[in-house]
């Protein structure tokens, strides 16, 4: 997603010729990268105990929406300030790189038994 968003909005969006063809091609890869989010509904509930599974799943899937709502205003302000759409939207791809940087701090659960 990071590469697709940065490439689509940071570079292809500003091409002087045939930008629309290349941009639409890049949007396909943004869609493919974003499709992995549907996996959350399969594996995320299994990360929590049965007693709190519904509440934990609702919190985990909804918490980011509050951040995204605020980020929408931030991107809008950046678009208004810069006078262009491409670079501020391309900057949102950096969030995926930040997520990759946080991965080493996660807990590995491979081989552990899920609890009820």
PDB file of C-alpha atoms in Angstrom:
ATOM      1  CA  UNK A   1       0.000   0.000   0.000  1.00  0.00           C
ATOM      2  CA  UNK A   2       2.767   2.445   0.874  1.00  0.00           C
ATOM      3  CA  UNK A   3       4.476   2.007  -2.478  1.00  0.00           C
ATOM      4  CA  UNK A   4       1.194   2.101  -4.408  1.00  0.00           C
ATOM      5  CA  UNK A   5      -0.092   5.248  -2.702  1.00  0.00           C
ATOM      6  CA  UNK A   6       3.227   7.066  -2.887  1.00  0.00           C
ATOM      7  CA  UNK A   7       3.716   6.147  -6.539  1.00  0.00           C
ATOM      8  CA  UNK A   8       0.114   6.878  -7.583  1.00  0.00           C
ATOM      9  CA  UNK A   9      -0.341  10.243  -5.924  1.00  0.00           C
ATOM     10  CA  UNK A  10       3.245  11.403  -5.529  1.00  0.00           C
ATOM     11  CA  UNK A  11       4.480  10.698  -9.053  1.00  0.00           C
ATOM     12  CA  UNK A  12       1.887   9.429 -11.541  1.00  0.00           C
ATOM     13  CA  UNK A  13      -0.667  12.074 -10.527  1.00  0.00           C
ATOM     14  CA  UNK A  14       1.743  14.740 -11.830  1.00  0.00           C
ATOM     15  CA  UNK A  15       2.750  13.139 -15.143  1.00  0.00           C
ATOM     16  CA  UNK A  16       2.351  15.608 -18.011  1.00  0.00           C
ATOM     17  CA  UNK A  17       1.106  13.003 -20.524  1.00  0.00           C
ATOM     18  CA  UNK A  18      -1.009   9.832 -20.209  1.00  0.00           C
ATOM     19  CA  UNK A  19      -1.385  10.420 -16.477  1.00  0.00           C
ATOM     20  CA  UNK A  20      -4.925   9.044 -16.332  1.00  0.00           C
ATOM     21  CA  UNK A  21      -3.976   5.697 -17.879  1.00  0.00           C
ATOM     22  CA  UNK A  22      -1.058   5.227 -15.490  1.00  0.00           C
ATOM     23  CA  UNK A  23      -3.053   6.500 -12.529  1.00  0.00           C
ATOM     24  CA  UNK A  24      -5.891   4.034 -13.157  1.00  0.00           C
ATOM     25  CA  UNK A  25      -3.330   1.235 -13.436  1.00  0.00           C
ATOM     26  CA  UNK A  26      -1.846   2.226 -10.085  1.00  0.00           C
ATOM     27  CA  UNK A  27      -5.290   2.351  -8.473  1.00  0.00           C
ATOM     28  CA  UNK A  28      -5.630  -1.358  -9.196  1.00  0.00           C
ATOM     29  CA  UNK A  29      -2.616  -2.037  -6.974  1.00  0.00           C
ATOM     30  CA  UNK A  30      -3.972   0.237  -4.256  1.00  0.00           C
ATOM     31  CA  UNK A  31      -7.109  -1.916  -4.304  1.00  0.00           C
ATOM     32  CA  UNK A  32      -5.122  -5.158  -4.165  1.00  0.00           C
ATOM     33  CA  UNK A  33      -3.073  -3.864  -1.246  1.00  0.00           C
ATOM     34  CA  UNK A  34      -6.138  -2.640   0.625  1.00  0.00           C
ATOM     35  CA  UNK A  35      -7.984  -5.920   0.164  1.00  0.00           C
ATOM     36  CA  UNK A  36      -5.876  -7.467   2.930  1.00  0.00           C
ATOM     37  CA  UNK A  37      -7.875  -5.462   5.477  1.00  0.00           C
ATOM     38  CA  UNK A  38     -10.815  -7.847   5.012  1.00  0.00           C
ATOM     39  CA  UNK A  39      -8.749 -10.531   6.768  1.00  0.00           C
ATOM     40  CA  UNK A  40      -9.232  -8.693  10.070  1.00  0.00           C
ATOM     41  CA  UNK A  41     -12.741 -10.107  10.415  1.00  0.00           C
ATOM     42  CA  UNK A  42     -11.340 -13.629  10.215  1.00  0.00           C
ATOM     43  CA  UNK A  43      -8.323 -13.651  12.522  1.00  0.00           C
ATOM     44  CA  UNK A  44      -8.785 -10.649  14.804  1.00  0.00           C
ATOM     45  CA  UNK A  45     -11.625 -12.086  16.949  1.00  0.00           C
ATOM     46  CA  UNK A  46      -9.524 -15.162  17.679  1.00  0.00           C
ATOM     47  CA  UNK A  47      -6.919 -13.009  19.430  1.00  0.00           C
ATOM     48  CA  UNK A  48      -9.195 -12.377  22.417  1.00  0.00           C
ATOM     49  CA  UNK A  49     -10.758 -14.436  25.163  1.00  0.00           C
ATOM     50  CA  UNK A  50     -14.380 -15.488  24.698  1.00  0.00           C
ATOM     51  CA  UNK A  51     -15.623 -13.253  27.544  1.00  0.00           C
ATOM     52  CA  UNK A  52     -14.472 -10.033  25.870  1.00  0.00           C
ATOM     53  CA  UNK A  53     -14.250 -11.073  22.223  1.00  0.00           C
ATOM     54  CA  UNK A  54     -17.093  -8.895  20.901  1.00  0.00           C
ATOM     55  CA  UNK A  55     -16.019  -5.781  22.807  1.00  0.00           C
ATOM     56  CA  UNK A  56     -12.338  -6.234  21.954  1.00  0.00           C
ATOM     57  CA  UNK A  57     -13.093  -6.817  18.281  1.00  0.00           C
ATOM     58  CA  UNK A  58     -15.341  -3.742  18.149  1.00  0.00           C
ATOM     59  CA  UNK A  59     -12.670  -1.615  19.822  1.00  0.00           C
ATOM     60  CA  UNK A  60      -9.832  -2.910  17.647  1.00  0.00           C
ATOM     61  CA  UNK A  61     -11.713  -2.363  14.401  1.00  0.00           C
ATOM     62  CA  UNK A  62     -13.214   1.011  15.354  1.00  0.00           C
ATOM     63  CA  UNK A  63     -10.388   2.799  17.183  1.00  0.00           C
ATOM     64  CA  UNK A  64      -8.542   3.574  13.961  1.00  0.00           C
ATOM     65  CA  UNK A  65     -11.655   5.186  12.529  1.00  0.00           C
ATOM     66  CA  UNK A  66     -11.395   7.996  15.081  1.00  0.00           C
ATOM     67  CA  UNK A  67      -7.811   8.640  14.006  1.00  0.00           C
ATOM     68  CA  UNK A  68      -8.847   8.454  10.349  1.00  0.00           C
ATOM     69  CA  UNK A  69     -11.625  10.995  10.911  1.00  0.00           C
ATOM     70  CA  UNK A  70      -9.144  13.492  12.311  1.00  0.00           C
ATOM     71  CA  UNK A  71      -6.639  12.684   9.588  1.00  0.00           C
ATOM     72  CA  UNK A  72      -9.232  13.570   6.964  1.00  0.00           C
ATOM     73  CA  UNK A  73      -9.252  17.131   8.260  1.00  0.00           C
ATOM     74  CA  UNK A  74      -5.452  17.145   8.335  1.00  0.00           C
ATOM     75  CA  UNK A  75      -5.181  16.013   4.710  1.00  0.00           C
ATOM     76  CA  UNK A  76      -7.816  18.561   3.718  1.00  0.00           C
ATOM     77  CA  UNK A  77      -5.836  21.322   5.419  1.00  0.00           C
ATOM     78  CA  UNK A  78      -2.644  20.164   3.690  1.00  0.00           C
ATOM     79  CA  UNK A  79      -4.424  20.213   0.310  1.00  0.00           C
ATOM     80  CA  UNK A  80      -5.695  23.735   0.970  1.00  0.00           C
ATOM     81  CA  UNK A  81      -2.243  24.876   2.093  1.00  0.00           C
ATOM     82  CA  UNK A  82      -0.294  23.329  -0.785  1.00  0.00           C
ATOM     83  CA  UNK A  83      -2.886  23.955  -3.495  1.00  0.00           C
ATOM     84  CA  UNK A  84      -2.565  20.427  -4.865  1.00  0.00           C
ATOM     85  CA  UNK A  85      -4.099  17.048  -4.138  1.00  0.00           C
ATOM     86  CA  UNK A  86      -1.302  14.627  -5.027  1.00  0.00           C
ATOM     87  CA  UNK A  87       1.466  15.236  -2.507  1.00  0.00           C
ATOM     88  CA  UNK A  88      -0.731  15.493   0.616  1.00  0.00           C
ATOM     89  CA  UNK A  89      -2.546  12.282  -0.327  1.00  0.00           C
ATOM     90  CA  UNK A  90       0.783  10.609  -1.164  1.00  0.00           C
ATOM     91  CA  UNK A  91       1.963  11.486   2.341  1.00  0.00           C
ATOM     92  CA  UNK A  92      -0.755   9.216   3.742  1.00  0.00           C
ATOM     93  CA  UNK A  93       1.270   6.302   2.361  1.00  0.00           C
ATOM     94  CA  UNK A  94       3.901   7.041   4.988  1.00  0.00           C
ATOM     95  CA  UNK A  95       1.498   5.743   7.646  1.00  0.00           C
ATOM     96  CA  UNK A  96       1.937   2.243   6.212  1.00  0.00           C
ATOM     97  CA  UNK A  97       5.710   2.596   6.527  1.00  0.00           C
ATOM     98  CA  UNK A  98       5.259   3.629  10.162  1.00  0.00           C
ATOM     99  CA  UNK A  99       3.190   0.481  10.682  1.00  0.00           C
ATOM    100  CA  UNK A 100       5.989  -1.626   9.248  1.00  0.00           C
ATOM    101  CA  UNK A 101       8.428   0.037  11.641  1.00  0.00           C
ATOM    102  CA  UNK A 102       6.195  -1.003  14.577  1.00  0.00           C
ATOM    103  CA  UNK A 103       6.056  -4.679  13.586  1.00  0.00           C
ATOM    104  CA  UNK A 104       9.183  -5.743  15.495  1.00  0.00           C
ATOM    105  CA  UNK A 105       7.509  -4.632  18.725  1.00  0.00           C
ATOM    106  CA  UNK A 106       4.548  -6.994  18.263  1.00  0.00           C
ATOM    107  CA  UNK A 107       4.133 -10.318  20.020  1.00  0.00           C
ATOM    108  CA  UNK A 108       4.697 -13.472  17.981  1.00  0.00           C
ATOM    109  CA  UNK A 109       1.812 -15.907  18.509  1.00  0.00           C
ATOM    110  CA  UNK A 110       2.922 -18.690  16.161  1.00  0.00           C
ATOM    111  CA  UNK A 111       2.802 -22.008  17.965  1.00  0.00           C
ATOM    112  CA  UNK A 112       0.902 -20.708  20.998  1.00  0.00           C
ATOM    113  CA  UNK A 113      -2.397 -22.235  22.007  1.00  0.00           C
ATOM    114  CA  UNK A 114      -5.475 -20.019  21.811  1.00  0.00           C
ATOM    115  CA  UNK A 115      -7.313 -19.729  25.104  1.00  0.00           C
ATOM    116  CA  UNK A 116     -11.067 -19.867  25.630  1.00  0.00           C
TER     117      UNK A 116
END
